[in-house]
Short mmCIF file of C-alpha atoms and ligand atoms in Angstrom, two decimals:
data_model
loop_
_atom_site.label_atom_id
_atom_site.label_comp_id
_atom_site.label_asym_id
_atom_site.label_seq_id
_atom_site.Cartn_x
_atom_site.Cartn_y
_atom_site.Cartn_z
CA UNK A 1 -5.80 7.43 5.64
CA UNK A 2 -6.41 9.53 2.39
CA UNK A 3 -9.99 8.57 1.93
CA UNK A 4 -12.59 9.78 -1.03
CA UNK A 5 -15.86 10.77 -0.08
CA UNK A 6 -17.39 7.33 0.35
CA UNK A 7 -20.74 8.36 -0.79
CA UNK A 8 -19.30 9.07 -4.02
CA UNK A 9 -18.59 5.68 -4.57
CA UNK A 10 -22.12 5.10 -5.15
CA UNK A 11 -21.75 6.93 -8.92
CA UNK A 12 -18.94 4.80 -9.94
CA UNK A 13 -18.97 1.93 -12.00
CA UNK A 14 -17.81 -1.05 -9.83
CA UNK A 15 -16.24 -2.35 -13.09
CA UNK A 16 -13.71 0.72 -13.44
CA UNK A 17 -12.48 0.03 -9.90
CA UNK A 18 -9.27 -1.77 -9.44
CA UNK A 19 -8.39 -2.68 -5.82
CA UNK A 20 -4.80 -3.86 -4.45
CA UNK A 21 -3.75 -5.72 -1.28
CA UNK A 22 -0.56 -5.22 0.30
CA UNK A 23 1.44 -3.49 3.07
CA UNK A 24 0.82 0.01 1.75
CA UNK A 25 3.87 2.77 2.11
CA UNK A 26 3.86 6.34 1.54
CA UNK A 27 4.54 9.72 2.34
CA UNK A 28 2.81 12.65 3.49
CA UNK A 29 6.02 14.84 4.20
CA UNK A 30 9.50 14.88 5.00
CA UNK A 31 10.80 12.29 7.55
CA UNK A 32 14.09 14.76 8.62
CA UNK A 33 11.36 17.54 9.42
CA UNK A 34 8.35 15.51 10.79
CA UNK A 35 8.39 12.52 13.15
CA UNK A 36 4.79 11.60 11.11
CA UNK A 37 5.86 11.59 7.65
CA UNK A 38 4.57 8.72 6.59
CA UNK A 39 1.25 6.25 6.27
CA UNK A 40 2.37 2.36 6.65
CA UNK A 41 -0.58 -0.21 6.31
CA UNK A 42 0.74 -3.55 7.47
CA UNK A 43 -2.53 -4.65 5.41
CA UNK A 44 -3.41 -2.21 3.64
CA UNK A 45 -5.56 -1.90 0.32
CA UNK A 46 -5.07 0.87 -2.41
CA UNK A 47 -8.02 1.45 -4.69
CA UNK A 48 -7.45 3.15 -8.24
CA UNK A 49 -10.41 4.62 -10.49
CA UNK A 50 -9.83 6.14 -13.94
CA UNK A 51 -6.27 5.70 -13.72
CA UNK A 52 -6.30 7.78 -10.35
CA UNK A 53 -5.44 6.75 -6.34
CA UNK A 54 -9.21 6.88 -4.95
CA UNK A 55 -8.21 5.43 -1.59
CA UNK A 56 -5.52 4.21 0.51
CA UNK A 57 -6.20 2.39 4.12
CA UNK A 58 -6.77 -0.82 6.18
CA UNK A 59 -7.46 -3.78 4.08
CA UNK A 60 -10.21 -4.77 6.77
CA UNK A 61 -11.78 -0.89 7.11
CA UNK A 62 -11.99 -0.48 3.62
CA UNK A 63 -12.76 -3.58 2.24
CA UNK A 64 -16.17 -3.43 4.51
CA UNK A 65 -16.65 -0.02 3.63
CA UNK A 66 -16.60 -0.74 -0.36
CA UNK A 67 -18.59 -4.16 0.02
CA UNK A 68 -21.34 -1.84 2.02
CA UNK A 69 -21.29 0.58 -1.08
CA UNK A 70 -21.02 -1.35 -4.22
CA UNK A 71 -23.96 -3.33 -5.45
CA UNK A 72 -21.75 -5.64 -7.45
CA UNK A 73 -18.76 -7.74 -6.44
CA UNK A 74 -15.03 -5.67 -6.33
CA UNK A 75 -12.15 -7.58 -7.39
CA UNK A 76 -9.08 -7.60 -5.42
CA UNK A 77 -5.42 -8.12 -6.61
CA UNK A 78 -4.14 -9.86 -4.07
CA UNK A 79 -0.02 -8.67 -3.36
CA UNK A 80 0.06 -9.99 0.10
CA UNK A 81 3.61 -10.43 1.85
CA UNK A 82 4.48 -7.35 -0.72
CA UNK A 83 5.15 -3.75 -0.45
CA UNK A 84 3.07 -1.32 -2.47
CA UNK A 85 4.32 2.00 -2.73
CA UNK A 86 4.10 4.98 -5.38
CA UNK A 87 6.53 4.48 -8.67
CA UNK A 88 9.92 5.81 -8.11
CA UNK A 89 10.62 9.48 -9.44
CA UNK A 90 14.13 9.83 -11.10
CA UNK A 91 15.44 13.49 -11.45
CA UNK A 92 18.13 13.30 -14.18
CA UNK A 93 18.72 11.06 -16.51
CA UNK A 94 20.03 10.29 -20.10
CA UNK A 95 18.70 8.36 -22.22
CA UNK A 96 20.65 8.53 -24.89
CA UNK A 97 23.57 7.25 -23.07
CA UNK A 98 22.01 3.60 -22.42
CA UNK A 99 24.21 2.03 -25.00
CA UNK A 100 27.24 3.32 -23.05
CA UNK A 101 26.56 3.00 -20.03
CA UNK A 102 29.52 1.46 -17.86
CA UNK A 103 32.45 3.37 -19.91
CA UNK A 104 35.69 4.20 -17.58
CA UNK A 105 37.50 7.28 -17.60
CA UNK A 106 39.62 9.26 -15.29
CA UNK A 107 36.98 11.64 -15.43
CA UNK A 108 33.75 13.55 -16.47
CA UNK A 109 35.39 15.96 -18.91
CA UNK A 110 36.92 13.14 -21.47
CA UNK A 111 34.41 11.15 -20.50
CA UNK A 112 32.08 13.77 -22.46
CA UNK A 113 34.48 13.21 -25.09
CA UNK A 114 35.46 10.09 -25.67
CA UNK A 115 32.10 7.98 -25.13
CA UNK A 116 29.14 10.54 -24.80
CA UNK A 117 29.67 12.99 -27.58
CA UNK A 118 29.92 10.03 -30.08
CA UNK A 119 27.41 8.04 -28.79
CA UNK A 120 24.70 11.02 -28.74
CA UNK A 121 25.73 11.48 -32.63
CA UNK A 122 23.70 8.55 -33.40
CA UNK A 123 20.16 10.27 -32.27
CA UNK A 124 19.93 12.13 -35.78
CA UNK A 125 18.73 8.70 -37.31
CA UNK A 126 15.01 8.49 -36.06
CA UNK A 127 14.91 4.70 -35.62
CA UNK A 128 18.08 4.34 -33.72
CA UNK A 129 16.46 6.82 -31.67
CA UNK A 130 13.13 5.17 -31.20
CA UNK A 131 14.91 1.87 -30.74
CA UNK A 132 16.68 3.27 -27.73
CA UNK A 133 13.70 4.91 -26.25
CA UNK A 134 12.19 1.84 -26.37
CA UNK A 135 14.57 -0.07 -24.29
CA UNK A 136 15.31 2.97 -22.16
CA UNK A 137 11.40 3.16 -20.89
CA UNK A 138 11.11 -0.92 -20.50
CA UNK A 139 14.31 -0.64 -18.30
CA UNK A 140 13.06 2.25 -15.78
CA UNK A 141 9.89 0.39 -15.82
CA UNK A 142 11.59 -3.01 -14.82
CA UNK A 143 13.40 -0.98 -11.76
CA UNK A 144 9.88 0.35 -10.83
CA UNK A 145 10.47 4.23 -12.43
CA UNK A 146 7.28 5.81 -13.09
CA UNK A 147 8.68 9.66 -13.45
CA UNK A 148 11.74 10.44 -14.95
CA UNK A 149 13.53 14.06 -15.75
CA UNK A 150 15.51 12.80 -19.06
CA UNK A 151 18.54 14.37 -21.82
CA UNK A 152 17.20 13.74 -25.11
CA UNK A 153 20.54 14.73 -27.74
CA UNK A 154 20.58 18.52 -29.68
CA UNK A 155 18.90 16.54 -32.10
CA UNK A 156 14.62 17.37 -32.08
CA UNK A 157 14.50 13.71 -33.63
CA UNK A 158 15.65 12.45 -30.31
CA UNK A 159 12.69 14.42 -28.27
CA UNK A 160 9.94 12.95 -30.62
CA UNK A 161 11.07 9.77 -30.05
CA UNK A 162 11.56 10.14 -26.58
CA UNK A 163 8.11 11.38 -25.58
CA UNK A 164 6.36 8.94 -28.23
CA UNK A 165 7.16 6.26 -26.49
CA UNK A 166 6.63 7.40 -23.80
CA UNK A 167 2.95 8.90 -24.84
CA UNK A 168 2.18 5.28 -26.05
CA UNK A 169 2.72 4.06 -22.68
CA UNK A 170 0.80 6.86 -20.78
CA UNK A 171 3.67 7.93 -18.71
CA UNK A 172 4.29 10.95 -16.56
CA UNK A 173 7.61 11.86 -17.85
CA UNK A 174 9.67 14.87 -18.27
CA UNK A 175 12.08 15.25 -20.99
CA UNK A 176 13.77 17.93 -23.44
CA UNK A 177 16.23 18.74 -26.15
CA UNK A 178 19.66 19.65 -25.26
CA UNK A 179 20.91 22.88 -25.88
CA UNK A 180 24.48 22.89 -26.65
CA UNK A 181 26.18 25.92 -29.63
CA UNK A 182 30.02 25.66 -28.10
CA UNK A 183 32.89 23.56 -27.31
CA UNK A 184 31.66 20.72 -28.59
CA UNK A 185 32.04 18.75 -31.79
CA UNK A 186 30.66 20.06 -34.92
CA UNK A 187 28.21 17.03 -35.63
CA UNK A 188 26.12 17.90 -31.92
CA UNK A 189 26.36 21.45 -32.39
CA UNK A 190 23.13 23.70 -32.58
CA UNK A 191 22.92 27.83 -32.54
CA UNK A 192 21.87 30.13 -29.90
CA UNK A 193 18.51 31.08 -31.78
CA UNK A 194 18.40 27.95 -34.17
CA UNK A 195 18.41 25.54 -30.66
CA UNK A 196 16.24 27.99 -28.28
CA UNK A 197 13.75 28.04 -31.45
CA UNK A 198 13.82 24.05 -31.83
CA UNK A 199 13.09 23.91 -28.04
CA UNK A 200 10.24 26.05 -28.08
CA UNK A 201 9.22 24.59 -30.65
CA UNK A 202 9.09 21.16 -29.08
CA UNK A 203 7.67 22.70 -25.37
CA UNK A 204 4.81 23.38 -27.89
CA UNK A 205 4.51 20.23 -29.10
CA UNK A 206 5.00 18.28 -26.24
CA UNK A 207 4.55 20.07 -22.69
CA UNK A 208 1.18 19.10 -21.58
CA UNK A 209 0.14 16.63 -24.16
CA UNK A 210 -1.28 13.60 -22.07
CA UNK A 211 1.34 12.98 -19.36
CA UNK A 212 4.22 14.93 -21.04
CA UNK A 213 5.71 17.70 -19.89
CA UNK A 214 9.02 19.64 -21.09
CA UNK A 215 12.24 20.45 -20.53
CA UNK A 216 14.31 23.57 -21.14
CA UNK A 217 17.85 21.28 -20.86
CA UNK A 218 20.69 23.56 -21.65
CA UNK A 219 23.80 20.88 -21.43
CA UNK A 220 25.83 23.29 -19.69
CA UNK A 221 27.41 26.30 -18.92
CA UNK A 222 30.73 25.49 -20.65
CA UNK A 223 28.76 24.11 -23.66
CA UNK A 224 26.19 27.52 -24.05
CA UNK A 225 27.26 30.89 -25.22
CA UNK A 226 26.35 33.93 -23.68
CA UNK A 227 24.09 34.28 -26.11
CA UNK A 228 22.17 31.01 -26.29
CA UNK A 229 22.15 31.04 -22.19
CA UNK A 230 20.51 34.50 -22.63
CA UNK A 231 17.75 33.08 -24.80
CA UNK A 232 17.49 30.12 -23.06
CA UNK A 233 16.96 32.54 -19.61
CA UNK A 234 14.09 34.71 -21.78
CA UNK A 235 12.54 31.36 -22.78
CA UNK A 236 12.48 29.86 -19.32
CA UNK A 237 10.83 33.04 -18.38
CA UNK A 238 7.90 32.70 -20.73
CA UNK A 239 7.09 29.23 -19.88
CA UNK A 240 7.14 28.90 -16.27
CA UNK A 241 5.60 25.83 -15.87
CA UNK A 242 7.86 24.14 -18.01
CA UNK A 243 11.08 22.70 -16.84
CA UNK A 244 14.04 23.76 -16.77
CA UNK A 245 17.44 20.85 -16.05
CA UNK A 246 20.84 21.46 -16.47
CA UNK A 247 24.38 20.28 -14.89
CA UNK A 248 26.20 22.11 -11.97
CA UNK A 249 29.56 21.99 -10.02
CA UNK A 250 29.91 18.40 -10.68
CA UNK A 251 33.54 18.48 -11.34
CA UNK A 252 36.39 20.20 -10.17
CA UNK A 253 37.62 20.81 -13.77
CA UNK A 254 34.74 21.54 -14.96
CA UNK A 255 34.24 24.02 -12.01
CA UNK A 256 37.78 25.90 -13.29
CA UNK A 257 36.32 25.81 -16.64
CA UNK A 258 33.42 27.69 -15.79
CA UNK A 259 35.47 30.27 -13.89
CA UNK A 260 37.59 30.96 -16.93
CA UNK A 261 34.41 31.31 -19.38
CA UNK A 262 32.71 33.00 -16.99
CA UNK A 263 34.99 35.29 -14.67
CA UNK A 264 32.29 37.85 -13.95
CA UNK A 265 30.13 35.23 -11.84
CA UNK A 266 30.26 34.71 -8.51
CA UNK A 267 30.57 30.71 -8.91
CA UNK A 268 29.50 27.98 -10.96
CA UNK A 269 25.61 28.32 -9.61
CA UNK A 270 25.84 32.44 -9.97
CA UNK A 271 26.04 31.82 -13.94
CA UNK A 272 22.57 30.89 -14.26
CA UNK A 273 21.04 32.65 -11.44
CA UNK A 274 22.64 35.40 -13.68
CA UNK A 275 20.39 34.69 -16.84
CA UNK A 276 17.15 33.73 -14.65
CA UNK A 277 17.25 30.13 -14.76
CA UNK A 278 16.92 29.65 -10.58
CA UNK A 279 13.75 29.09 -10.32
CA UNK A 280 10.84 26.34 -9.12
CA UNK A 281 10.81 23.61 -11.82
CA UNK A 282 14.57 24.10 -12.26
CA UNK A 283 16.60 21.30 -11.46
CA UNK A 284 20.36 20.88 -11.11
CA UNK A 285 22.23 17.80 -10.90
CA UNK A 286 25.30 17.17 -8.87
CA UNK A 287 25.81 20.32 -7.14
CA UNK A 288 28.75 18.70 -5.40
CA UNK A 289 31.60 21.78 -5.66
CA UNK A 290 29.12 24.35 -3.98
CA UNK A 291 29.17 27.19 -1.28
CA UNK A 292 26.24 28.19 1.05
CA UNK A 293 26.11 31.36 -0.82
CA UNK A 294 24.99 28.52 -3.38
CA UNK A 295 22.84 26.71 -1.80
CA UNK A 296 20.63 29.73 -0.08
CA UNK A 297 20.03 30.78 -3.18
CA UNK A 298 18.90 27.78 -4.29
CA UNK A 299 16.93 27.24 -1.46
CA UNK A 300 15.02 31.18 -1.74
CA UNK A 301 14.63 30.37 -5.75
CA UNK A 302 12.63 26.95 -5.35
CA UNK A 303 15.56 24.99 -7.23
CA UNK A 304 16.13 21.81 -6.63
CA UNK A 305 19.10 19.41 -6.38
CA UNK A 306 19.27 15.91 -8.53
CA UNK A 307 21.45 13.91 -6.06
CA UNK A 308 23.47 11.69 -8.52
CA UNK A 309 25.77 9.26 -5.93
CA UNK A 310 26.63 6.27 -8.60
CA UNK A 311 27.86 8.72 -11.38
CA UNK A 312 29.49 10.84 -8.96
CA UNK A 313 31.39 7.84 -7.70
CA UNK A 314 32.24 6.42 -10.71
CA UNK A 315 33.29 9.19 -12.62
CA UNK A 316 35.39 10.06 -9.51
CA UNK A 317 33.27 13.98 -9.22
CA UNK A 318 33.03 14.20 -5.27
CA UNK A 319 30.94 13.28 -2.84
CA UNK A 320 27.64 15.58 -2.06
CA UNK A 321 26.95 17.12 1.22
CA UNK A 322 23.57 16.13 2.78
CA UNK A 323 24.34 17.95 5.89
CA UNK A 324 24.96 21.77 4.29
CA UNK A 325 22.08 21.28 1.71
CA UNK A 326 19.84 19.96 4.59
CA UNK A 327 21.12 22.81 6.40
CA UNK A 328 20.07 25.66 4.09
CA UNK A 329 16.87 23.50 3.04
CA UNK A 330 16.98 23.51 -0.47
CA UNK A 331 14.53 20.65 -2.25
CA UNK A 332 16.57 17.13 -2.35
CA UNK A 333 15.77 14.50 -5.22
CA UNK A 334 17.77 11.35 -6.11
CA UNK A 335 18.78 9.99 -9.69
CA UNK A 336 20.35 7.79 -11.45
CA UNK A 337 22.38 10.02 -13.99
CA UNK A 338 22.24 7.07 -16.87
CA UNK A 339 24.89 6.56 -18.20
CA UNK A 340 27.41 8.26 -15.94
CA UNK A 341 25.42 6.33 -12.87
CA UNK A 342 25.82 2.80 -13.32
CA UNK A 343 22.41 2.01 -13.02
CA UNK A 344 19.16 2.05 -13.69
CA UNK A 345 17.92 0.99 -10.23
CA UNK A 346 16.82 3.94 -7.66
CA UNK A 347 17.27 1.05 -4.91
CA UNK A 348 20.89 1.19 -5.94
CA UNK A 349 21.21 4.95 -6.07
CA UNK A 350 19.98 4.69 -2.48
CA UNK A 351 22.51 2.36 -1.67
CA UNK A 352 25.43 4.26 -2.90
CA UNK A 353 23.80 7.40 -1.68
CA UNK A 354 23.98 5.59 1.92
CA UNK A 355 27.76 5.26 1.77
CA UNK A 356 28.05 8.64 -0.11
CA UNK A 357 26.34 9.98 3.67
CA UNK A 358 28.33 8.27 5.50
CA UNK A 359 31.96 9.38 4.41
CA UNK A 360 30.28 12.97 5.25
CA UNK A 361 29.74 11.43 8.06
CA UNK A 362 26.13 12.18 7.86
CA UNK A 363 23.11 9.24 8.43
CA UNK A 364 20.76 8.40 5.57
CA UNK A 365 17.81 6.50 7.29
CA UNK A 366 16.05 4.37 4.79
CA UNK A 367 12.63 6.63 5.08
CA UNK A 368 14.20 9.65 4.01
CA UNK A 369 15.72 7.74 1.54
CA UNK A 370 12.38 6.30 -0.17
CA UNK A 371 10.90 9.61 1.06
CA UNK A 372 13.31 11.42 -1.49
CA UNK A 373 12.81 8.60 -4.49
CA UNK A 374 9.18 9.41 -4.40
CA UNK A 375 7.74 12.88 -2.83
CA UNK A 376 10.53 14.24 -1.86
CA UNK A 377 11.27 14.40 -5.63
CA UNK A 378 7.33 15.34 -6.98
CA UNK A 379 7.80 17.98 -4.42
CA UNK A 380 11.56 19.28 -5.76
CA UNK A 381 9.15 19.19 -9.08
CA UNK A 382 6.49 20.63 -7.99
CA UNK A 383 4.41 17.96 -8.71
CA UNK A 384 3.13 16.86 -5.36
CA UNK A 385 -0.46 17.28 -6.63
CA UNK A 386 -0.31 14.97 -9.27
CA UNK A 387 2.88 12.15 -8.44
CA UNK A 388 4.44 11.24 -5.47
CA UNK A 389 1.92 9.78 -3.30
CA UNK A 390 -1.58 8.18 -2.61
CA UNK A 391 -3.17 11.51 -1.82
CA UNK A 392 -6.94 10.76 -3.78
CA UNK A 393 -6.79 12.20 -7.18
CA UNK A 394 -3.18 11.38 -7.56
CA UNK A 395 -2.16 9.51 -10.13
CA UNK A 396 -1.96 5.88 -10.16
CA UNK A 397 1.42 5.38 -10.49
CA UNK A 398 2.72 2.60 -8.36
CA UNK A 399 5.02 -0.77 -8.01
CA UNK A 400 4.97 -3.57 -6.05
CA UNK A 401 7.99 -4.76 -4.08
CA UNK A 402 9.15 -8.23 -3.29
CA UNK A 403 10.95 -8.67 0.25
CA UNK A 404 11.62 -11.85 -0.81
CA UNK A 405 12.87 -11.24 -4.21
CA UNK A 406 16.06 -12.98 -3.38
CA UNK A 407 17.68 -15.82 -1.32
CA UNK A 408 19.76 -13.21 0.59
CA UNK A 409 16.65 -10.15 0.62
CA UNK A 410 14.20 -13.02 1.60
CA UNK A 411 16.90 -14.41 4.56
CA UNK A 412 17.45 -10.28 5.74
CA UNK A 413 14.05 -9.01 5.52
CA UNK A 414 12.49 -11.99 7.53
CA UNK A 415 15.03 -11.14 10.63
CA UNK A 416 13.72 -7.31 10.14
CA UNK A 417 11.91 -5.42 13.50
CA UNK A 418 10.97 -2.52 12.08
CA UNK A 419 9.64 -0.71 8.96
CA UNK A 420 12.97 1.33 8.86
CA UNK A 421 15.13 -1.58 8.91
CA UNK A 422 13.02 -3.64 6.39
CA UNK A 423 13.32 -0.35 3.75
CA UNK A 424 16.88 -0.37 4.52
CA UNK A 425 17.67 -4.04 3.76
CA UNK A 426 15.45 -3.15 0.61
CA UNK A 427 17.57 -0.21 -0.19
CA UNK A 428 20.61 -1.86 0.01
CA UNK A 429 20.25 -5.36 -1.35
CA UNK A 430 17.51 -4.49 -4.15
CA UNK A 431 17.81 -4.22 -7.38
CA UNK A 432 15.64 -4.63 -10.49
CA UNK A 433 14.68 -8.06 -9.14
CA UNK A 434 13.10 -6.32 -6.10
CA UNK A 435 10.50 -4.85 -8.50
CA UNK A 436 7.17 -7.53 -8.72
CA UNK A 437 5.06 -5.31 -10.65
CA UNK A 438 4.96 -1.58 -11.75
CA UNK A 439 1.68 0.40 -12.56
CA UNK A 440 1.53 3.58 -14.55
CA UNK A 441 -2.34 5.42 -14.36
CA UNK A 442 -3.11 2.75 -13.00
CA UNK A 443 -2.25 -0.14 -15.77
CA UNK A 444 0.31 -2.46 -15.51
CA UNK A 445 3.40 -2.00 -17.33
CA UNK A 446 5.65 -4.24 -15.72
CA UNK A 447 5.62 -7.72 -14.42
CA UNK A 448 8.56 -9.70 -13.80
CA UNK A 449 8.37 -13.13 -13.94
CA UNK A 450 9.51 -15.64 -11.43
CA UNK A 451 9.80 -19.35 -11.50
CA UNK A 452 6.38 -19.41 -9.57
CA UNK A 453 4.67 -16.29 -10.25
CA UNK A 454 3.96 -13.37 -8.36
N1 GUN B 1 27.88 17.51 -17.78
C1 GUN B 1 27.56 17.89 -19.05
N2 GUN B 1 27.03 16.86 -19.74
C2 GUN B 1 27.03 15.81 -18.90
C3 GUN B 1 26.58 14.46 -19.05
O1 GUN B 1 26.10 14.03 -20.09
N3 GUN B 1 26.72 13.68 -17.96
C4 GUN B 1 27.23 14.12 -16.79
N4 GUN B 1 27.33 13.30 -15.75
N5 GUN B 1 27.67 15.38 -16.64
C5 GUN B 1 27.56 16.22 -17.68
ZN1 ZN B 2 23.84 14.14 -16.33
#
């Protein structure tokens, strides 16, 4: 139980206290390394102050505890037969591919070409931009996203828009301009000092402001010349704590592409280790088409892998390898890779990310899957101090799930015997639907709505 000095309950304001009821779920570490990974309160009770986790426990410890302390009366939100558990944390997305979402194409290569390029030319017009922001935040909210890494466009237009909305909300999110100076078409084009200038630039502006927090994003390696991926390394270097996200080994013509742009490297990976970009706070999505020489590195750098299962499935890119990158340890996160992924739900990246396991023949239990949707990707981010869980001082970012959110979910999770089996049923027939309520610092920013309310 992660507990606050009790005795400094005494100097709060009862009134800036907000108090939930519900089973309670979350981690404390990894549930492939550690058989006690995780804190389960059947009734449980999370209490939030300022926007902050101040304690997590038993409903009937606590509640006694807090009544002893407080000299007025604490209300209590009252999510019984539901599933509280910290907001999920998506590790690459892009936003500005919502509108085109669910595009077919033998491929990720036209793909880029025939839907994204055209559709990211749109982000130069501010209110298009702002417009899609808009209904890109309300939709990770509705599927209980709290955190998300996110693609803006080469367009700065597209950041400010991004993290406004995002800054009105109070969210903890991530996000950054696209750096992008070759093959590609003229109209989404930037330079190698002209882009690495606009992004530092916007790191400025952005990267620590409230709950924001930046993004180095070159696209690439195909779309980055030597020379902007050498600035881009120098400015990664000066800004640690800043992100970096990028795309890697995701294709196997993209992989040949890379070999013929870049015959000097090693592989795919060895490109950007090259110009300094392996590093904590990097993070690289796909990372299907890689070695072990890969992957240690990787793993010895702090970077982390996005694990991307829908878009790598529907784009037809391969199928990742739990067992090699649990092997060499490197830090595993889940996303939804909007809009190659086909959708918005991390329930239903679990889901596919299952099956994904299993044609490795590898298992997926449904811990380490929720494990790796929440701390297991504020840890990849080194952000375990501040997301990710209800350690006290946290922040209060959290949802509410319904068990019971359908006829079917209702019907499976009643015939459930164990926490692992109820997750997994959640996992794999939840959706957006699943989600009751989302909180973000500890205000509600979601609801849905049900024929008899929640
Ligand atoms: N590789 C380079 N750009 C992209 C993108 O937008 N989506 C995906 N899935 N892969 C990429
Ligand atoms: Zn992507």
């Amino acid at each position: 139980m992660a507990v606050a000095n009790l005795s400094d309950l005494t100097n709060l304001n009862p009134s800036t206290l907000q108090a939930y009821r519900a089973s309670v779920l979350h981690f404390t570490a990894d549930p492939a390394q550690h058989a006690d990974a995780y804190a389960w309160h059947a009734d449980g009770l999370l209490v939030v102050a300022d926007g902050r986790v101040l304690m997590v426990g038993d409903y009937l410890q606590l509640a006694t505890q807090l009544k002893a302390s407080l000299s007025t009366e604490l209300e209590i939100h009252d999510y019984r037969g539901k599933i509280i558990m910290p907001g999920f944390i998506d590790t690459h997305v892009h936003y500005p591919q919502t509108d085109m979402i669910a595009s077919p194409s033998p491929g990720l290569l036209p793909w880029l070409e025939k839907y994204t390029f055209p559709t990211e030319r749109k982000f130069s017009d501010p209110s298009h931009a702002s417009d899609v922001a808009h209904f890109f935040i309300d939709e990770l909210l509705r599927c209980g996203t709290t955190t998300a890494m996110v693609y803006c466009t080469v367009n700065p237009t597209s950041v400010d828009a991004f993290f406004n909305e995002s800054e009105k909300r109070d969210l903890r999110m991530v996000a950054g301009k696209v750096l992008m100076d070759r093959n590609c078409p003229a109209f989404l084009q930037d330079t190698a000092e002209g882009g690495v200038r606009e992004s530092e630039e916007l790191l400025k502006k952005w990267h620590g402001r409230g709950r924001q927090m930046y993004a180095i994003t070159p696209r690439f390696a195909p779309t980055s010349s030597n020379a902007q991926m050498q600035l881009t390394g120098e400015l990664a270097r000066a800004y640690p704590d800043a992100f970096l996200q990028t795309h890697v080994a995701e294709n196997t013509d993209e992989v040949a592409w890379v070999k013929s742009l870049y015959p000097d490297a090693r592989s795919y990976l060895d490109v950007y280790d090259k110009y300094g970009m392996l590093r904590p706070r990097s993070m690289y999505a796909h990372c299907i088409w890689l070695d072990d020489g890969d992957r240690q590195r990787m793993a010895e750098t702090g970077s982390a892998i996005s694990i991307c299962p829908t878009s790598n499935l529907f784009l037809g890119s391969g199928l990742f390898d739990f067992e090699r990158a649990d092997a060499l340890q490197v830090p595993l996160s889940l996303a939804t890779d909007v809009g190659g992924g086909t959708s918005f739900s991390m329930l239903q990246t679990m889901n596919e990310a299952y099956k994904v396991a299993r044609m490795g023949n590898c298992f997926l239990p449904a811990l380490r899957m929720f494990y790796l949707a929440t701390l297991g990707a504020a840890r990849s981010m080194r952000l375990e101090d501040t997301i990710g869980n209800f350690a006290a001082g946290n922040e209060a970012d959290f949802i509410v799930l319904d068990p019971k959110a359908t006829p079917l979910l209702a019907r499976r999770s009643m015939r459930t015997e164990s926490l692992e089996e109820l997750l997994f049923a959640l996992a794999l027939l939840g959706d957006d639907r699943t989600i009751a309520a989302t909180y973000a610092a500890g205000k509600l920013v979601h609801r849905r709505e049900y024929p008899s309310d929640i």
